[in-house]
Amino acid sequence: ETGVTQSPTHLIKTRGQQVTLRCSSQSGHNTVSWYQQALGQGPQFIFQYYREEENGRGNFPPRFSGLQFPNYSSELNVNALELDDSALYLCASSFWTGYQETQYFGPGTRLLVL
Amino acid sequence: AQKVTQAQTEISVVEKEDVTLDCVYETRDTTYYLFWYKQPPSGELVFLIRRNSFDEQNEISGRYSWNFQKSTSSFNFTITASQVVDSAVYFCALSHNNDMRFGAGTRLTVKP
């Protein structure tokens, strides 16, 4: 039990639609990261938010965007969904102190794009 | 560029056997962090260990042990006396400046 929760657990969308995934961070954690994990692969870093500002981004197009709220919960938004967006989306929270701290992952949201 | 290689795609052992999961990394940074995570079928990544690049001391935690060698850029993970509950996918990861890169993972199956 990491204290990180995600919703929904599963989601089915059609190509071209938009989706919002939600993450509730572990209490006291000021940093949240989002990852995409395609079937049979390791997680790929999407972006990270620290104190409501984007603090690093992986190789993902602008249609992947995020928000972090004052209570440190966050959202991942994906516009114009493509079939390849089908994956497990993981969020991870940590307490950033200037050094890389341990990230605690949520159970993920499984997104299927048809 | 940062890269993590887990050459073993799948490993199958019989309960009580020892097993080592290999991890080789590439980075030009002198300060970085290495991680191991376990991913059971439920999908949640479970944190196992974090080491920074300046600490090469090996670590043991119960049946788990880690061997960090900067000379060979490796951070291998050994499970002693494996159990069925150890069956999962294990990921090695490298992080620098919040950019965390995962290996492709090693699927470990422990048979009774």
Tab-separated table of C-alpha atoms in Angstrom:
chain	number	residue	atom	x	y	z
A	1	GLU	CA	0.000	0.000	0.000
A	2	THR	CA	1.741	3.160	-1.227
A	3	GLY	CA	-0.947	5.711	-0.394
A	4	VAL	CA	-1.171	6.727	-4.043
A	5	THR	CA	-4.539	6.236	-5.698
A	6	GLN	CA	-5.635	6.547	-9.313
A	7	SER	CA	-8.986	6.725	-11.037
A	8	PRO	CA	-10.536	5.248	-12.981
A	9	THR	CA	-8.997	1.790	-12.877
A	10	HIS	CA	-10.060	0.969	-16.424
A	11	LEU	CA	-11.260	3.085	-19.313
A	12	ILE	CA	-12.309	2.493	-22.911
A	13	LYS	CA	-12.275	5.339	-25.414
A	14	THR	CA	-12.435	5.677	-29.174
A	15	ARG	CA	-9.851	7.234	-31.426
A	16	GLY	CA	-10.025	11.031	-31.495
A	17	GLN	CA	-11.636	11.374	-28.087
A	18	GLN	CA	-10.120	13.087	-25.065
A	19	VAL	CA	-9.448	11.492	-21.679
A	20	THR	CA	-8.605	12.708	-18.178
A	21	LEU	CA	-6.892	10.440	-15.676
A	22	ARG	CA	-6.611	11.328	-12.010
A	23	CYS	CA	-4.056	10.694	-9.304
A	24	SER	CA	-4.102	11.377	-5.587
A	25	SER	CA	-0.597	11.630	-4.186
A	26	GLN	CA	0.715	10.295	-0.939
A	27	SER	CA	0.152	12.775	1.866
A	28	GLY	CA	2.910	15.388	2.079
A	29	HIS	CA	4.371	14.619	-1.334
A	30	ASN	CA	4.944	17.708	-3.495
A	31	THR	CA	5.969	16.009	-6.722
A	32	VAL	CA	4.012	13.811	-9.088
A	33	SER	CA	5.224	12.022	-12.191
A	34	TRP	CA	3.251	10.276	-14.910
A	35	TYR	CA	4.352	7.254	-16.891
A	36	GLN	CA	2.967	5.313	-19.828
A	37	GLN	CA	3.524	1.571	-19.831
A	38	ALA	CA	2.669	-0.274	-23.014
A	39	LEU	CA	2.032	-3.979	-22.783
A	40	GLY	CA	5.226	-5.927	-22.190
A	41	GLN	CA	7.401	-2.845	-21.831
A	42	GLY	CA	8.871	-0.745	-19.080
A	43	PRO	CA	7.244	2.524	-18.046
A	44	GLN	CA	8.052	5.587	-20.160
A	45	PHE	CA	8.345	8.981	-18.451
A	46	ILE	CA	5.679	11.449	-19.633
A	47	PHE	CA	6.207	14.444	-17.342
A	48	GLN	CA	6.620	15.562	-13.779
A	49	TYR	CA	4.970	18.342	-11.776
A	50	TYR	CA	6.462	20.078	-8.772
A	51	ARG	CA	4.410	22.637	-6.870
A	52	GLU	CA	1.918	22.907	-9.728
A	53	GLU	CA	4.568	23.607	-12.391
A	54	GLU	CA	5.831	21.195	-15.041
A	55	ASN	CA	9.318	20.162	-13.944
A	56	GLY	CA	10.503	17.858	-16.687
A	57	ARG	CA	9.026	16.149	-19.725
A	58	GLY	CA	9.746	13.024	-21.677
A	59	ASN	CA	9.385	12.465	-25.390
A	60	PHE	CA	5.617	12.849	-25.620
A	61	PRO	CA	3.651	15.205	-27.896
A	62	PRO	CA	1.809	18.295	-26.594
A	63	ARG	CA	-1.533	16.502	-26.702
A	64	PHE	CA	-0.357	14.936	-23.441
A	65	SER	CA	-0.817	17.593	-20.771
A	66	GLY	CA	-1.140	17.702	-17.034
A	67	LEU	CA	-2.211	19.636	-13.994
A	68	GLN	CA	-1.210	19.511	-10.373
A	69	PHE	CA	-3.468	21.026	-7.745
A	70	PRO	CA	-2.641	22.707	-4.426
A	71	ASN	CA	-3.611	19.551	-2.572
A	72	TYR	CA	-1.026	17.743	-4.732
A	73	SER	CA	-3.570	15.680	-6.597
A	74	SER	CA	-3.029	15.720	-10.339
A	75	GLU	CA	-4.504	15.004	-13.744
A	76	LEU	CA	-3.173	13.638	-16.988
A	77	ASN	CA	-5.081	14.789	-20.074
A	78	VAL	CA	-4.692	13.231	-23.477
A	79	ASN	CA	-6.349	14.824	-26.493
A	80	ALA	CA	-7.022	13.323	-29.905
A	81	LEU	CA	-6.503	9.769	-28.700
A	82	GLU	CA	-4.669	7.366	-30.965
A	83	LEU	CA	-4.697	3.592	-30.935
A	84	ASP	CA	-1.090	3.555	-29.670
A	85	ASP	CA	-2.169	5.453	-26.561
A	86	SER	CA	-3.600	2.181	-25.262
A	87	ALA	CA	-1.481	1.445	-22.191
A	88	LEU	CA	-1.285	1.378	-18.425
A	89	TYR	CA	-0.837	4.907	-17.089
A	90	LEU	CA	0.980	5.146	-13.797
A	91	CYS	CA	1.407	8.089	-11.523
A	92	ALA	CA	4.069	8.295	-8.861
A	93	SER	CA	4.446	10.721	-5.989
A	94	SER	CA	7.525	11.773	-4.075
A	95	PHE	CA	8.772	14.514	-1.807
A	96	TRP	CA	11.317	16.549	-3.710
A	97	THR	CA	14.143	17.918	-1.586
A	98	GLY	CA	16.591	18.754	-4.349
A	99	TYR	CA	17.733	15.167	-4.648
A	100	GLN	CA	16.012	12.281	-6.387
A	101	GLU	CA	13.718	10.842	-3.827
A	102	THR	CA	11.917	7.542	-3.976
A	103	GLN	CA	8.802	7.512	-6.092
A	104	TYR	CA	5.750	5.648	-4.886
A	105	PHE	CA	3.475	4.385	-7.616
A	106	GLY	CA	-0.273	4.072	-7.807
A	107	PRO	CA	-2.042	0.998	-9.225
A	108	GLY	CA	-2.465	2.609	-12.623
A	109	THR	CA	-5.280	3.261	-15.070
A	110	ARG	CA	-5.618	0.858	-17.985
A	111	LEU	CA	-6.693	2.780	-21.061
A	112	LEU	CA	-7.928	1.042	-24.178
A	113	VAL	CA	-8.396	3.095	-27.330
A	114	LEU	CA	-10.554	1.506	-30.031
B	1	ALA	CA	21.670	9.627	-23.149
B	2	GLN	CA	20.526	7.385	-20.384
B	3	LYS	CA	19.691	3.767	-20.982
B	4	VAL	CA	18.922	0.709	-18.892
B	5	THR	CA	19.300	-2.809	-20.236
B	6	GLN	CA	17.788	-5.870	-18.647
B	7	ALA	CA	18.982	-8.609	-20.945
B	8	GLN	CA	16.976	-11.372	-19.296
B	9	THR	CA	13.437	-11.210	-20.624
B	10	GLU	CA	12.162	-14.171	-18.634
B	11	ILE	CA	13.597	-16.379	-15.913
B	12	SER	CA	12.013	-19.492	-14.469
B	13	VAL	CA	13.278	-21.153	-11.300
B	14	VAL	CA	12.061	-23.707	-8.820
B	15	GLU	CA	11.210	-22.593	-5.324
B	16	LYS	CA	14.198	-22.252	-2.972
B	17	GLU	CA	16.638	-21.649	-5.814
B	18	ASP	CA	18.698	-18.465	-5.830
B	19	VAL	CA	18.225	-16.167	-8.811
B	20	THR	CA	20.067	-13.070	-10.041
B	21	LEU	CA	18.443	-10.431	-12.205
B	22	ASP	CA	20.907	-8.421	-14.267
B	23	CYS	CA	20.805	-4.676	-14.883
B	24	VAL	CA	23.302	-2.707	-16.954
B	25	TYR	CA	22.985	1.029	-17.355
B	26	GLU	CA	24.479	3.797	-19.471
B	27	THR	CA	24.831	7.411	-18.431
B	28	ARG	CA	27.282	10.280	-18.815
B	29	ASP	CA	26.197	11.832	-15.542
B	30	THR	CA	28.293	11.443	-12.417
B	31	THR	CA	25.308	11.874	-10.110
B	32	TYR	CA	22.448	9.506	-10.653
B	33	TYR	CA	20.187	7.114	-8.834
B	34	LEU	CA	19.393	3.489	-9.454
B	35	PHE	CA	16.206	1.713	-8.481
B	36	TRP	CA	14.614	-1.702	-8.516
B	37	TYR	CA	10.859	-2.104	-8.617
B	38	LYS	CA	8.652	-5.179	-8.522
B	39	GLN	CA	5.462	-5.260	-10.567
B	40	PRO	CA	3.003	-8.009	-9.608
B	41	PRO	CA	0.074	-8.875	-11.891
B	42	SER	CA	-2.002	-6.154	-10.238
B	43	GLY	CA	0.163	-3.592	-12.028
B	44	GLU	CA	1.328	-1.438	-9.132
B	45	LEU	CA	5.074	-0.852	-9.045
B	46	VAL	CA	6.477	-1.763	-5.648
B	47	PHE	CA	9.646	0.041	-4.597
B	48	LEU	CA	12.494	-2.281	-3.546
B	49	ILE	CA	15.651	-0.193	-3.346
B	50	ARG	CA	17.257	3.128	-4.262
B	51	ARG	CA	20.994	3.731	-4.497
B	52	ASN	CA	22.901	6.856	-5.423
B	53	SER	CA	25.932	6.813	-7.679
B	54	PHE	CA	28.338	7.580	-4.846
B	55	ASP	CA	27.389	4.630	-2.717
B	56	GLU	CA	28.707	1.355	-4.081
B	57	GLN	CA	28.214	-0.554	-0.884
B	58	ASN	CA	26.237	-3.711	-1.476
B	59	GLU	CA	23.001	-4.062	0.400
B	60	ILE	CA	21.101	-6.973	1.840
B	61	SER	CA	17.491	-6.901	2.930
B	62	GLY	CA	16.207	-10.263	4.035
B	63	ARG	CA	16.309	-12.583	1.035
B	64	TYR	CA	17.109	-9.688	-1.308
B	65	SER	CA	20.566	-8.373	-2.073
B	66	TRP	CA	21.952	-5.894	-4.549
B	67	ASN	CA	25.410	-5.656	-6.111
B	68	PHE	CA	26.278	-2.204	-7.457
B	69	GLN	CA	29.475	-1.989	-9.517
B	70	LYS	CA	30.242	1.303	-11.220
B	71	SER	CA	33.228	-0.227	-13.026
B	72	THR	CA	30.871	-2.411	-15.055
B	73	SER	CA	27.825	-0.080	-14.834
B	74	SER	CA	25.791	-2.842	-13.312
B	75	PHE	CA	23.259	-3.018	-10.518
B	76	ASN	CA	22.282	-6.652	-10.154
B	77	PHE	CA	19.571	-8.014	-7.894
B	78	THR	CA	19.689	-11.426	-6.227
B	79	ILE	CA	16.843	-13.252	-4.538
B	80	THR	CA	17.994	-16.005	-2.221
B	81	ALA	CA	15.792	-19.033	-1.569
B	82	SER	CA	13.119	-17.828	-3.983
B	83	GLN	CA	9.437	-18.248	-3.178
B	84	VAL	CA	6.337	-18.471	-5.348
B	85	VAL	CA	5.304	-15.004	-4.126
B	86	ASP	CA	8.432	-13.589	-5.756
B	87	SER	CA	6.883	-14.232	-9.172
B	88	ALA	CA	6.515	-10.842	-10.868
B	89	VAL	CA	8.120	-8.544	-13.395
B	90	TYR	CA	11.135	-6.723	-11.989
B	91	PHE	CA	12.281	-3.382	-13.344
B	92	CYS	CA	15.605	-1.657	-12.952
B	93	ALA	CA	15.569	2.123	-13.407
B	94	LEU	CA	18.071	4.963	-13.683
B	95	SER	CA	17.273	8.542	-12.761
B	96	HIS	CA	19.025	11.876	-13.189
B	97	ASN	CA	17.357	15.270	-12.781
B	98	ASN	CA	13.928	13.728	-12.512
B	99	ASP	CA	14.277	11.869	-15.807
B	100	MET	CA	13.695	8.260	-14.841
B	101	ARG	CA	14.423	5.563	-17.420
B	102	PHE	CA	13.254	2.017	-16.932
B	103	GLY	CA	14.593	-1.183	-18.396
B	104	ALA	CA	12.248	-3.481	-20.276
B	105	GLY	CA	11.858	-5.682	-17.224
B	106	THR	CA	12.556	-9.302	-16.342
B	107	ARG	CA	9.625	-11.641	-15.770
B	108	LEU	CA	10.479	-14.018	-12.934
B	109	THR	CA	8.439	-17.174	-12.467
B	110	VAL	CA	9.037	-19.221	-9.362
B	111	LYS	CA	7.521	-22.678	-9.566
B	112	PRO	CA	6.586	-24.699	-6.486
